[in-house]
Coordinates of C-alpha atoms and ligand atoms in Angstrom, one line a residue:
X13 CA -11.1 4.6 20.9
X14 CA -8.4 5.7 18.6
X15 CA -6.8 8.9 18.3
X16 CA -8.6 8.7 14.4
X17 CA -11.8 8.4 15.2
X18 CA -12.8 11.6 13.8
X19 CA -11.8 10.7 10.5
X20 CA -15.1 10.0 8.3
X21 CA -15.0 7.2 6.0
X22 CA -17.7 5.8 3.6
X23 CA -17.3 3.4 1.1
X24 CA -19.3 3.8 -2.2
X25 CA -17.7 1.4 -4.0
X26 CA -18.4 -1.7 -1.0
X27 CA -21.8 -0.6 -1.2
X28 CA -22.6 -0.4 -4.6
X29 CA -20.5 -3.1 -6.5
X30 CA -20.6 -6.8 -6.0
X31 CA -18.0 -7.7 -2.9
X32 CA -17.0 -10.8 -1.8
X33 CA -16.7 -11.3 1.7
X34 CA -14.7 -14.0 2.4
X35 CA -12.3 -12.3 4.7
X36 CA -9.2 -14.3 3.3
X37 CA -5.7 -12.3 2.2
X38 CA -3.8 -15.4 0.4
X39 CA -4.1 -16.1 -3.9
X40 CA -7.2 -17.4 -4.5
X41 CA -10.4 -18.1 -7.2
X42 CA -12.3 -15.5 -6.5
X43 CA -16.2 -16.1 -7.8
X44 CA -18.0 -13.0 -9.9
X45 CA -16.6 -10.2 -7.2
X46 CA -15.5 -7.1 -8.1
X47 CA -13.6 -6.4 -5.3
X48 CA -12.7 -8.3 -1.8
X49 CA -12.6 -7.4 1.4
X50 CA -9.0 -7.9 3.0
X51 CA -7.2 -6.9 6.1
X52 CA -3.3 -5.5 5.3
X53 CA -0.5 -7.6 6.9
X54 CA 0.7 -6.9 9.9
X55 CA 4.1 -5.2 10.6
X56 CA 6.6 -6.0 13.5
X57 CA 9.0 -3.0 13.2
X58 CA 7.6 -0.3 10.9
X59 CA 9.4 3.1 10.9
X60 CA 7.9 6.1 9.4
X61 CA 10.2 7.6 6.3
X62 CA 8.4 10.5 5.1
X63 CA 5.0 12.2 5.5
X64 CA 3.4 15.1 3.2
X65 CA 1.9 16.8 5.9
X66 CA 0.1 19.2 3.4
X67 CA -1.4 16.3 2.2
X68 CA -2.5 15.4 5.3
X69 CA -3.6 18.4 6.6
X70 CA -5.9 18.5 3.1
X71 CA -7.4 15.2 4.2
X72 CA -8.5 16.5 7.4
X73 CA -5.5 15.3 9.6
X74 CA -5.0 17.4 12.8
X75 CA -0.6 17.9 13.8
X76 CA -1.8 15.9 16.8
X77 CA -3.2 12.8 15.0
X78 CA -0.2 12.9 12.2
X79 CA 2.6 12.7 15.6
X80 CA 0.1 9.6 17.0
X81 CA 1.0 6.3 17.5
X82 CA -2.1 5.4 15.7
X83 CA -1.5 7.6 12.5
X84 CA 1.8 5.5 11.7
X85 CA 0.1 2.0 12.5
X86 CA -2.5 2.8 10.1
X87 CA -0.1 3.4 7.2
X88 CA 1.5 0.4 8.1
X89 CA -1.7 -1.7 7.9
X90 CA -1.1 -2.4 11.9
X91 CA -4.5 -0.3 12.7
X92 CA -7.6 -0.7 10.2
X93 CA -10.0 1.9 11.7
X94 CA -14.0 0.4 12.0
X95 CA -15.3 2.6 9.4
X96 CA -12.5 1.2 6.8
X97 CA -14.0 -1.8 5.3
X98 CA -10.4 -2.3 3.7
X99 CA -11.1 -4.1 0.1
X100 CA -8.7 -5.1 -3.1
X101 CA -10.2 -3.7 -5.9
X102 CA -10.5 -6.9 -9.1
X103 CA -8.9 -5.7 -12.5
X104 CA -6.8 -6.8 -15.4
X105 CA -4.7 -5.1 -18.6
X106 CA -2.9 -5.0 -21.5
X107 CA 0.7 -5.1 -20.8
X108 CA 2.8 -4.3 -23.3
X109 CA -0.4 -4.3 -25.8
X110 CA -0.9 -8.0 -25.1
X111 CA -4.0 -9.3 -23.0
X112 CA -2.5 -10.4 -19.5
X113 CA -6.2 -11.4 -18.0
X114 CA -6.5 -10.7 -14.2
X115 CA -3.2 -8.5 -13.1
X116 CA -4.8 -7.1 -9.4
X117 CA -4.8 -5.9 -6.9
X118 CA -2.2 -7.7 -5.6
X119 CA -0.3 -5.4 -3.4
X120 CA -2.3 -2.2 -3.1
X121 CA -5.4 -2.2 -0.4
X122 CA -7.6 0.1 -0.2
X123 CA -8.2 1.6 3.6
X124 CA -11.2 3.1 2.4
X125 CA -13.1 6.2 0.9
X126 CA -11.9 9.0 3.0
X127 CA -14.3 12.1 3.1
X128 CA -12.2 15.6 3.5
X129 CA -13.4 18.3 4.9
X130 CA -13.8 20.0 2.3
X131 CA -16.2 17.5 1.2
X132 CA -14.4 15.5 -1.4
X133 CA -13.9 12.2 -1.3
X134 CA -10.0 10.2 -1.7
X135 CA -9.4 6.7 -1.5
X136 CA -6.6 5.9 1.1
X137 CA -4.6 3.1 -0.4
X138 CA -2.0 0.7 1.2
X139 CA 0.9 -0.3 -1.9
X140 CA 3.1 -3.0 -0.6
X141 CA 1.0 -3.9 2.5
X142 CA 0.6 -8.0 1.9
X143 CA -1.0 -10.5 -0.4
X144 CA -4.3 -10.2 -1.5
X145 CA -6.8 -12.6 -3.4
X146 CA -5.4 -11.3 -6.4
X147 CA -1.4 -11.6 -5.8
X148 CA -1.1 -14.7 -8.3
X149 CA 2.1 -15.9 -7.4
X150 CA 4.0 -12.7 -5.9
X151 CA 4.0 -11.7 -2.3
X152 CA 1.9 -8.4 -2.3
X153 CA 5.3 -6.1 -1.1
X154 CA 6.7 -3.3 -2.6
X155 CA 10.6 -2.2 -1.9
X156 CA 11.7 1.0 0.1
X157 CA 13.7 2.1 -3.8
X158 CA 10.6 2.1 -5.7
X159 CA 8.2 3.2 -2.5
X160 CA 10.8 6.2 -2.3
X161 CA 10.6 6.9 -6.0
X162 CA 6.8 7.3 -6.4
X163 CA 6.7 9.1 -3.1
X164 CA 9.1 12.1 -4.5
X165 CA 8.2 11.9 -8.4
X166 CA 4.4 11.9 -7.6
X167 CA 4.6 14.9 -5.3
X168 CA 6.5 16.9 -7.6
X169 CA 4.4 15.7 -10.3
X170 CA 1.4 17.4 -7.6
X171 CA 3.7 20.6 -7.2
X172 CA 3.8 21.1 -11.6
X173 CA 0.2 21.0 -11.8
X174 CA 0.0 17.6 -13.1
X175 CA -2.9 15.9 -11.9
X176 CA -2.0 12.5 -9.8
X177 CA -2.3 10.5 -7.0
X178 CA -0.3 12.0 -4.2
X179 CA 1.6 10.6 -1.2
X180 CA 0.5 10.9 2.2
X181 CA 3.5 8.3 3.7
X182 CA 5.9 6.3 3.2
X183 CA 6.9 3.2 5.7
X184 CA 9.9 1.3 6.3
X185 CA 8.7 -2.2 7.3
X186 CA 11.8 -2.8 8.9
X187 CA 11.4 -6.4 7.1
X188 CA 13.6 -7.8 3.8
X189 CA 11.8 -8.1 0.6
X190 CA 13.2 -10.8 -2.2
X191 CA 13.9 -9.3 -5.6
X192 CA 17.5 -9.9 -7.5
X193 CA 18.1 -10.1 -3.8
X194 CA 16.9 -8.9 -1.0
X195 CA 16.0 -5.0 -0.5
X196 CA 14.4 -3.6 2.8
X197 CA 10.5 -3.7 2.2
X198 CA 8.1 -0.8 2.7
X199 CA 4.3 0.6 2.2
X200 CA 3.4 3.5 0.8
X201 CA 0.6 4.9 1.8
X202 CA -1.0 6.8 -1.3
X203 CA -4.3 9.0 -2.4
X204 CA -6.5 9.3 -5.0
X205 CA -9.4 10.6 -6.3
X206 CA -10.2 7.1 -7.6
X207 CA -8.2 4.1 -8.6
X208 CA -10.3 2.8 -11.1
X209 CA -8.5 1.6 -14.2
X210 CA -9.2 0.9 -17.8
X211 CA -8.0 -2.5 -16.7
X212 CA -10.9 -2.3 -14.4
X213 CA -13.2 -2.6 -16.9
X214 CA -11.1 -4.7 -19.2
X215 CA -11.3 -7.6 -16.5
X216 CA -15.2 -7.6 -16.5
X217 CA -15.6 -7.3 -20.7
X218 CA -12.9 -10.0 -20.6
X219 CA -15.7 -11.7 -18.6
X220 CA -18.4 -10.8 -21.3
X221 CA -20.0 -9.3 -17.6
X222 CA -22.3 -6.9 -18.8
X223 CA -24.4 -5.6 -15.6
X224 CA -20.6 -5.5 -13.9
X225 CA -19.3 -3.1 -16.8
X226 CA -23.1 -1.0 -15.9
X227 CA -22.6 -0.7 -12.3
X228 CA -18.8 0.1 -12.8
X229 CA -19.9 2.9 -15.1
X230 CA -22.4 4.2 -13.0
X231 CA -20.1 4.1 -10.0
X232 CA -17.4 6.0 -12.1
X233 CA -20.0 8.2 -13.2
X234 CA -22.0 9.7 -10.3
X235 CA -18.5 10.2 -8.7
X236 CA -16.3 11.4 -11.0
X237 CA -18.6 12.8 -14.3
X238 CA -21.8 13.8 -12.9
X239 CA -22.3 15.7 -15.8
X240 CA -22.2 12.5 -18.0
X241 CA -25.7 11.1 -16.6
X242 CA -27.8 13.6 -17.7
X243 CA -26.2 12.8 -21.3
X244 CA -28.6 11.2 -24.3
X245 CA -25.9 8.6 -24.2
X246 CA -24.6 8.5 -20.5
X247 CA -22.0 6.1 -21.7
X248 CA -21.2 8.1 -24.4
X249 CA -20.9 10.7 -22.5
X250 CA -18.5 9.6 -20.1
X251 CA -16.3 7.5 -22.6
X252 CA -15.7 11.5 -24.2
X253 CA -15.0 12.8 -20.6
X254 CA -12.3 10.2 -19.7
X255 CA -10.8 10.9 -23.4
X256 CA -10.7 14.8 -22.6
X257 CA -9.0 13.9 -19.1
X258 CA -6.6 11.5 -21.0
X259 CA -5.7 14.0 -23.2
X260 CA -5.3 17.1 -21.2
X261 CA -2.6 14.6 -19.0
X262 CA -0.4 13.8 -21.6
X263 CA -0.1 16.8 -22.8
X264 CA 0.6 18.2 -19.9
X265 CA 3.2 15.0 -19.3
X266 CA 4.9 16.2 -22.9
X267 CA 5.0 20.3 -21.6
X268 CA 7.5 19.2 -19.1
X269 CA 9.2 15.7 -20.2
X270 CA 8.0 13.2 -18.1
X271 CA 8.1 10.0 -18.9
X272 CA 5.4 7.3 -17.3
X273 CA 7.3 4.4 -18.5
X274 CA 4.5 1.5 -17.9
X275 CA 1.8 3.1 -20.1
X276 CA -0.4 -0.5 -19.5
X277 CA -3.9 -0.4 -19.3
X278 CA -4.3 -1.3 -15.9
X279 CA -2.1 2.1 -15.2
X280 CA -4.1 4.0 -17.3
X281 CA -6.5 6.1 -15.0
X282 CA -10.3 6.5 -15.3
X283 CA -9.8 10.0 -13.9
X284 CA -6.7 11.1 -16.0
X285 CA -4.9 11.4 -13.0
X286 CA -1.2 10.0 -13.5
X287 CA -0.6 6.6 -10.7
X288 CA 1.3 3.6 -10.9
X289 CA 4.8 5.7 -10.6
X290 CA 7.0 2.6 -11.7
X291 CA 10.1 3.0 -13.9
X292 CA 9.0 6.8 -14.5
X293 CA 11.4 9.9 -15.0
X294 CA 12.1 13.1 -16.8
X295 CA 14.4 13.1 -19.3
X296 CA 17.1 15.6 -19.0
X297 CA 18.6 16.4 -23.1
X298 CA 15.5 16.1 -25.1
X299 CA 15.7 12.8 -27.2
X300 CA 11.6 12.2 -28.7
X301 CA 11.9 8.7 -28.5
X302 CA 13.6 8.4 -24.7
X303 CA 12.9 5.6 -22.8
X304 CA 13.5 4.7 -19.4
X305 CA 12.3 1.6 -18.1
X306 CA 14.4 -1.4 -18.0
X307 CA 11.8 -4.1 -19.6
X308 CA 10.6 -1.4 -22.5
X309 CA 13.2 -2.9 -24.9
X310 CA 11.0 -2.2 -28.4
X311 CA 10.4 1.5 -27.0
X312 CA 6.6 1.0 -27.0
X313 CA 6.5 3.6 -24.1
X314 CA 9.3 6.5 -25.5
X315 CA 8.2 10.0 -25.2
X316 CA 6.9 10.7 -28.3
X317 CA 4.8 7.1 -28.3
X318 CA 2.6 9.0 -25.2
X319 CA -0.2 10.2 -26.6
X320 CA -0.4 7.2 -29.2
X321 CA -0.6 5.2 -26.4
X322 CA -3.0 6.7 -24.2
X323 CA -5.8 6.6 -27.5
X324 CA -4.6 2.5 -27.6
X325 CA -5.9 2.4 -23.8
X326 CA -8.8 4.6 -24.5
X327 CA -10.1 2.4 -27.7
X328 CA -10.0 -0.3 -25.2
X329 CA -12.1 1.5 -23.0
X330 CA -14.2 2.4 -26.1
X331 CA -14.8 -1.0 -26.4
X332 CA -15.7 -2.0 -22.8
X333 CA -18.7 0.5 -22.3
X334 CA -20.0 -0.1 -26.4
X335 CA -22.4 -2.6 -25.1
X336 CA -24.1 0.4 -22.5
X337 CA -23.5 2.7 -25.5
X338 CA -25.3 0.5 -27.9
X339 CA -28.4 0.2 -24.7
X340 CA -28.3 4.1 -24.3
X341 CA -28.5 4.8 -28.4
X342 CA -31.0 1.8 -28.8
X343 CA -32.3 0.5 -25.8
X344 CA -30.9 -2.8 -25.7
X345 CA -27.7 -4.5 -26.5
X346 CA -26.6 -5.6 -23.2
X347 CA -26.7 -8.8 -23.9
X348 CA -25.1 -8.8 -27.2
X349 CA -21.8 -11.2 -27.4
X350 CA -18.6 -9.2 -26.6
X351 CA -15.5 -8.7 -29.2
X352 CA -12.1 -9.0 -28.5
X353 CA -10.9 -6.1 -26.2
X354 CA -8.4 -4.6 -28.7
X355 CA -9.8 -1.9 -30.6
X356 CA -12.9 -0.6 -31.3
X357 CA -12.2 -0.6 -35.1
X358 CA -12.3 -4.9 -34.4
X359 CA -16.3 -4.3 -33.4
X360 CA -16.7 -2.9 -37.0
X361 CA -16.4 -6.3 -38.4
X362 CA -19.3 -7.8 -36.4
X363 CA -21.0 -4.3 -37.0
X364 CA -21.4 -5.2 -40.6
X365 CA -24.3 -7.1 -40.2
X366 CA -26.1 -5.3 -37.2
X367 CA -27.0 -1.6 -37.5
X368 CA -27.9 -0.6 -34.0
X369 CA -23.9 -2.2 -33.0
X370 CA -22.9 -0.2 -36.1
X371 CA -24.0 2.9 -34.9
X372 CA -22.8 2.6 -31.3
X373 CA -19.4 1.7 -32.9
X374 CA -19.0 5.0 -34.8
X375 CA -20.1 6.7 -32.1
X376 CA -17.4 5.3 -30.2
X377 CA -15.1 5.4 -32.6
X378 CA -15.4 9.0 -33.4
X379 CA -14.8 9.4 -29.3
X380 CA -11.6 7.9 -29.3
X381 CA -10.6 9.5 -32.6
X382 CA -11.9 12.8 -30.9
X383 CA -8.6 12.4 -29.0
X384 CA -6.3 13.7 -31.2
X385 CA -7.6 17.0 -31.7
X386 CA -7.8 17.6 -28.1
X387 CA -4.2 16.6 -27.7
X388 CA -3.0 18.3 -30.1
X389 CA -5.2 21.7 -28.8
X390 CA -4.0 21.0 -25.4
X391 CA -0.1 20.5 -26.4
X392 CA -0.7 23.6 -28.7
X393 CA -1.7 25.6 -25.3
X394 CA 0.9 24.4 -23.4
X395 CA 4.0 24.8 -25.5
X396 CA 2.6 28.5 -26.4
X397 CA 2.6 29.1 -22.5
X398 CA 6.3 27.9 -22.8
X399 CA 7.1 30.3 -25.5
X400 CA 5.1 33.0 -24.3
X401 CA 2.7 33.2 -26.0
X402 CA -0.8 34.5 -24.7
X403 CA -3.1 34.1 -27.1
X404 CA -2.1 30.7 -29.5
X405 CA -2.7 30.3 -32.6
X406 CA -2.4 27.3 -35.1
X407 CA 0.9 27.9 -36.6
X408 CA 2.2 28.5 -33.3
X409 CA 2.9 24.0 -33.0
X410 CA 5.3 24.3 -35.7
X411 CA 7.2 27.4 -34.0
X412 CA 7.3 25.1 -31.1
X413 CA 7.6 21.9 -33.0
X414 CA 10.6 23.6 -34.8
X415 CA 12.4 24.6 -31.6
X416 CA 11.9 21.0 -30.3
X417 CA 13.5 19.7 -33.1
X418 CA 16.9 21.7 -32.7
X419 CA 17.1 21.0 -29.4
X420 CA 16.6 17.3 -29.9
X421 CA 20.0 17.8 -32.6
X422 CA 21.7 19.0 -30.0
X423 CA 20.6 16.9 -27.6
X424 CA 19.7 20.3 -25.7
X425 CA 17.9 20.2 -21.7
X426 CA 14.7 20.2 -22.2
X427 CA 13.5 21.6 -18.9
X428 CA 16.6 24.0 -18.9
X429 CA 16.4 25.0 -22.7
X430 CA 12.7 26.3 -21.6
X431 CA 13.3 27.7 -18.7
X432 CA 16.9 29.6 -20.0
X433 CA 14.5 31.0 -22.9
X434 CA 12.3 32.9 -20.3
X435 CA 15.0 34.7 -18.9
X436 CA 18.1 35.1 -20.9
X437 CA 17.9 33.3 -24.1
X438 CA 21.6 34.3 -24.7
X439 CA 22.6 31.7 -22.1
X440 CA 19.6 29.1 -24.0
X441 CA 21.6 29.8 -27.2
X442 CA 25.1 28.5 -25.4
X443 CA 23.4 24.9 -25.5
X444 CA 23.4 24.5 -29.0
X445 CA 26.3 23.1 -30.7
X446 CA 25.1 24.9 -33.6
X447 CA 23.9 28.5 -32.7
X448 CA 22.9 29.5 -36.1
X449 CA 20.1 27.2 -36.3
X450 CA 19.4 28.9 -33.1
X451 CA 19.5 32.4 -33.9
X452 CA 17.3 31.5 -36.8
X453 CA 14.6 30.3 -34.7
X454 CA 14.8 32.8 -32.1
X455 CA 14.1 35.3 -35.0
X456 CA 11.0 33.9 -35.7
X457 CA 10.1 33.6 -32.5
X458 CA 10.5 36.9 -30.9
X459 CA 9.2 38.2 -34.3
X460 CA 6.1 36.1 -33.1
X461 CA 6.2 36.9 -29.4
X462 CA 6.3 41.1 -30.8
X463 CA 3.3 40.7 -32.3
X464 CA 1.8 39.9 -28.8
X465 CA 3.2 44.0 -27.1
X466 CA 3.3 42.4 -24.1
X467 CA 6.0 43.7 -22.2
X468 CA 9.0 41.4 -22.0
X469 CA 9.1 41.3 -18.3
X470 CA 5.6 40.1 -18.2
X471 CA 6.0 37.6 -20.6
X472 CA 8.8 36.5 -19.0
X473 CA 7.5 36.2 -15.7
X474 CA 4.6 34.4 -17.2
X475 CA 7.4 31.7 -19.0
X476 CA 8.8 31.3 -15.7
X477 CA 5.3 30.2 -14.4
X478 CA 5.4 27.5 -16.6
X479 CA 8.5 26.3 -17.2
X480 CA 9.9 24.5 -14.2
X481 CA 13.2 25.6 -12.7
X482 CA 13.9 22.1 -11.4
X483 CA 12.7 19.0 -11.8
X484 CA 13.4 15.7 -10.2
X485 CA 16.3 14.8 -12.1
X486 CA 16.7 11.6 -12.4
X487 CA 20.4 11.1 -11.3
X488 CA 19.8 13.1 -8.4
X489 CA 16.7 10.5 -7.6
X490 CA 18.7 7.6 -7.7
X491 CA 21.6 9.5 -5.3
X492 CA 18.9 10.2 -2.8
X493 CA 17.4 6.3 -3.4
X494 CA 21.1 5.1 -2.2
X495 CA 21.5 7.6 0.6
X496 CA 18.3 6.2 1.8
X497 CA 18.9 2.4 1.4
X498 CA 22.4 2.2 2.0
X499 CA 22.9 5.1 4.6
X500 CA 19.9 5.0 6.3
X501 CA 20.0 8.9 5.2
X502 CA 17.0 10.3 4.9
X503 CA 18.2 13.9 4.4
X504 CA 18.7 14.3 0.6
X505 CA 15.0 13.1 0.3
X506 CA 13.5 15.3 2.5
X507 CA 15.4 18.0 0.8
X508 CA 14.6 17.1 -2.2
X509 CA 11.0 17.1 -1.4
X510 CA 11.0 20.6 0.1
X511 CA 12.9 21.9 -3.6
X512 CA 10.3 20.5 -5.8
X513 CA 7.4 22.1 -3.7
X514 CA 8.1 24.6 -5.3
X515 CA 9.4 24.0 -8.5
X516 CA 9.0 27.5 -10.5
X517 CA 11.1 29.5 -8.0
X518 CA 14.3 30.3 -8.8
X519 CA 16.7 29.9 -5.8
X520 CA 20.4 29.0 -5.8
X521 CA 20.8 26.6 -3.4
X522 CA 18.5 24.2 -5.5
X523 CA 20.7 24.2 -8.8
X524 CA 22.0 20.4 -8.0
X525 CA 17.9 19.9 -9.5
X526 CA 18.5 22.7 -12.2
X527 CA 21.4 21.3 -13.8
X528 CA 22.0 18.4 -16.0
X529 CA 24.0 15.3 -15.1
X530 CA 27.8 15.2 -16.2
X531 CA 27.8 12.2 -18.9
X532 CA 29.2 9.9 -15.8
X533 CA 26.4 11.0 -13.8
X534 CA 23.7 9.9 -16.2
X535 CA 21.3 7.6 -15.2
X536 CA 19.7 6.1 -18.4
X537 CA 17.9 3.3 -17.1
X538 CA 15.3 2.7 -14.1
X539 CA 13.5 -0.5 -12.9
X540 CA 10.2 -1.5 -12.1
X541 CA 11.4 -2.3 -9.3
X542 CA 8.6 -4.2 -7.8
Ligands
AMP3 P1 2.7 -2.9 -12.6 O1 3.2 -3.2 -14.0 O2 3.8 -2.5 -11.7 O3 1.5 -2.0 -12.6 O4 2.2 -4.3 -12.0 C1 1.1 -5.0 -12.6 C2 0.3 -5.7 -11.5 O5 1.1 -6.7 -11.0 C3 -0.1 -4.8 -10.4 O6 -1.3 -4.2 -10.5 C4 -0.1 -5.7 -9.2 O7 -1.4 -6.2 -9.0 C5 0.8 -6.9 -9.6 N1 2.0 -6.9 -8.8 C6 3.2 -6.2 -9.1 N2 4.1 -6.5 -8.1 C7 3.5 -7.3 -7.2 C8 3.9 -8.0 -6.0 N3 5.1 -7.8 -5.5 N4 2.9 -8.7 -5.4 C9 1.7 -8.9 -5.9 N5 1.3 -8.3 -7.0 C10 2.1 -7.6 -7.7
MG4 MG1 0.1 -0.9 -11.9

């Protein structure tokens, strides 16, 4: 009996993909699975950092159960509940747009497929709880820095609006984990609505594995894009959904300057939820091309490369389901021989001599290319909402685009310059070395906002909705990070996770996350971190 027994788990994705059963944690060969069973690693002193108890209260979590013994062995890995069925999902990538074959799992377990009460289903997923099957030659772990990191930035991503996975916990091992040197270990324990890549697929194309490719879709289907399966073209059909999700995220990445920073396609979500927090932040002055991470050295992954990138994962995803595509349009093609993953525009060539390919390919094609539009629509709705403005209109991206590009002169805050405009943009125009260029915009712009006859307090009230007070600024991140790990302080995060819950509120205690580094404070690197 365990104090969790009430929690109801029920694993789709055991039951209906291939598994392999050998019950055996350590690198291996794994034969045709798509996924293998595997316990987590024991423990000996873990110590609980942080818990999102609205997360857990969401899953179902009663105050009793989240104080337990149990509930902190089970984030640790120490307790794997009967229902479980704990499993290491197979998949590979693109890194850095080259093909890196089979990349994981290696350090992220799933628990299992928790139901909530509410009915919906999240996957309960151990990062840094031990080696799997698929570990290669690493050791499964993940460090308390980067565990920290991903708990904060994804809950605040959570808090914006930003679709994600979320944390529920966050574990000090109490055991050393060798990097540069060594750093003290921990698990985090995380939830999704899936973690299904485009990797995932990748891996199985890569494998010319047709049937695995069906069932994956299937699976992603019925559980994510019902709607899809009723489609002429059910593949079809949910290659468009994922683009729409796709774009809708990084467009709502762009509306408040975040920057993913491992854009892969093994991080690239089938649900268009934002996971794999690695070298991620949000830039303070607005620079388009800003990059974070440490190993991005030709900028592939900058801001403004975003939504360029997320198209390059989705043609890759284009290309994985085109042989279901080509069955759904034509009734066969599952056998066909399977291109190179790279884009779909590389299937063109072998479409040349077959027509029923050709067709799938356009079809697919024209999905992926669909992408831009909705980007752009989506960007266009959320920069308006910045500004303003209720009811967008076309020429509105250039009003925005325009402002954007003073700001990025000026190397102006781009969560302040937003969020200054919504309330005094007097004190916005105080940013800008060069005001005129300022005043002229602001002309335009409240000439454009008039034709609206919204009252300015409403409008403004509505800005403030949408343009974030604070954010987790990235110097303040990396304070809390050493607080953590070298004063065994846990106070600054636990502040700082209170602050971002509730990131539109203007309060002045929290201006340490309003304000932008002094230029010795500036943090203009971060690391994997792995
Ligand atoms: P990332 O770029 O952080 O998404 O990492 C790519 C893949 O490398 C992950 O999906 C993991 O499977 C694997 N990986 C990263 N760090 C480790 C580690 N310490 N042990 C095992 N696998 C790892
Ligand atoms: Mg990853």
């Amino acid at each position: 009996m365990s104090t969790l027994d009430s929690l109801e788990f029920d694993n789709r994705f055991t039951n209906e993909l291939d598994g392999d059963e050998i019950l055996l944690n350590t690198p291996r060969q794994v034969q045709g699975a798509m996924f293998s069973h595997v316990k987590p690693t024991p423990t000996s002193m873990p110590s609980l950092i942080a818990i999102s108890d609205e997360m857990a209260e969401e899953l179902g979590f009663t105050q009793e159960q989240l104080e337990s013994d149990d509930f902190a062995q089970m984030v640790t890995g120490n307790l794997v509940l009967p229902g479980m069925d704990s499993f290491a999902m197979r998949y590979g990538g693109h890194q850095f747009g080259n093909w890196a074959g089979q990349l994981g799992d290696g350090r992220a377990i799933n628990l299992g497929e928790l139901v909530t009460p509410s009915g919906e289903r999240r996957t309960l997923q151990l990062k840094g709880a031990g080696p799997t099957p698929y570990s290669r030659t690493a050791d499964g772990l993940a460090v308390l820095r980067s565990s920290v990191r991903e708990f904060l930035t994804s809950e605040a991503m959570f808090h914006l609006g930003v679709p994600t996975t979320r944390a529920l916990a966050a574990v000090a091992t109490g055991e050393q984990v060798l990097r540069e040197r060594a750093f003290p270990g921990a698990v985090l324990a995380r939830i999704g609505r899936s973690h299904v890549r485009v990797g995932t697929f990748q891996y199985f194309t890569a494998r010319r594995d047709d049937e695995a490719i069906a069932a994956l879709a299937r699976y992603v289907a019925e559980r994510h894009y019902p709607d899809s399966l009723s489609a002429q073209s059910p593949a079809l059909a949910l290659l468009d959904a994922v683009v729409a999700a796709q774009a809708a995220l990084v467009a709502h990445w762009q509306s408040i300057g975040f920057i993913h920073g491992v854009m892969n396609t093994d991080n690239s979500s089938i649900t268009g939820d934002t996971i794999d927090y690695g070298p991620c932040a949000f830039m303070d002055e607005y620079v388009p091309d800003k990059v974070f991470s440490s190993i991005d050295h030709g900028g592939r992954y900058a801001y403004s490369n975003q939504p360029h990138l997320a198209q390059w994962n989705l043609a890759n995803l284009a290309q994985c389901l085109l042989p279901l595509i080509e069955r759904d349009m034509h009734g066969d093609g599952a056998s066909r021989d399977t291109a190179s993953t790279d884009t779909v525009t590389q299937s063109v060539h072998d479409a040349d001599t077959d027509p029923g390919r050709q067709a799938a390919v356009d079809a697919a094609q024209a999905s992926v290319d669909a992408f831009t539009g909705l980007f752009e629509a989506a960007w266009l709705e959320r920069f308006s909402r910045k500004l303003g403005i209720e009811s967008p209109r076309e020429e509105d991206a250039s009003l925005a685009r325009d402002l954007l590009d003073i700001m990025a002169a000026d190397s102006a805050d781009f969560t302040l310059t937003f969020r200054q405009l919504g309330a005094t943009a007097d004190v916005a125009r105080d940013a800008f070395n060069d005001p005129d260029q300022f005043d002229a915009w602001q002309a335009r712009w409240l000439t454009r906002v008039a034709e609206e006859a919204r009252p300015a307090a409403d409008r403004q009230r509505d800005m403030q909705r949408v343009n974030p007070a604070v954010i987790p600024r990235n110097h303040q991140v990396e304070a809390m990070i050493r607080s953590a790990i070298d004063e065994n302080d846990l106070g600054p995060l636990e502040n700082m996770l209170a602050m971002l819950a509730d990131p539109f509120d203007e309060r002045a205690e929290r201006s340490f996350l309003a304000t932008p580094p002094e230029l010795v404070e500036r943090v203009t690197q971060t690391f994997c971190g792995t």
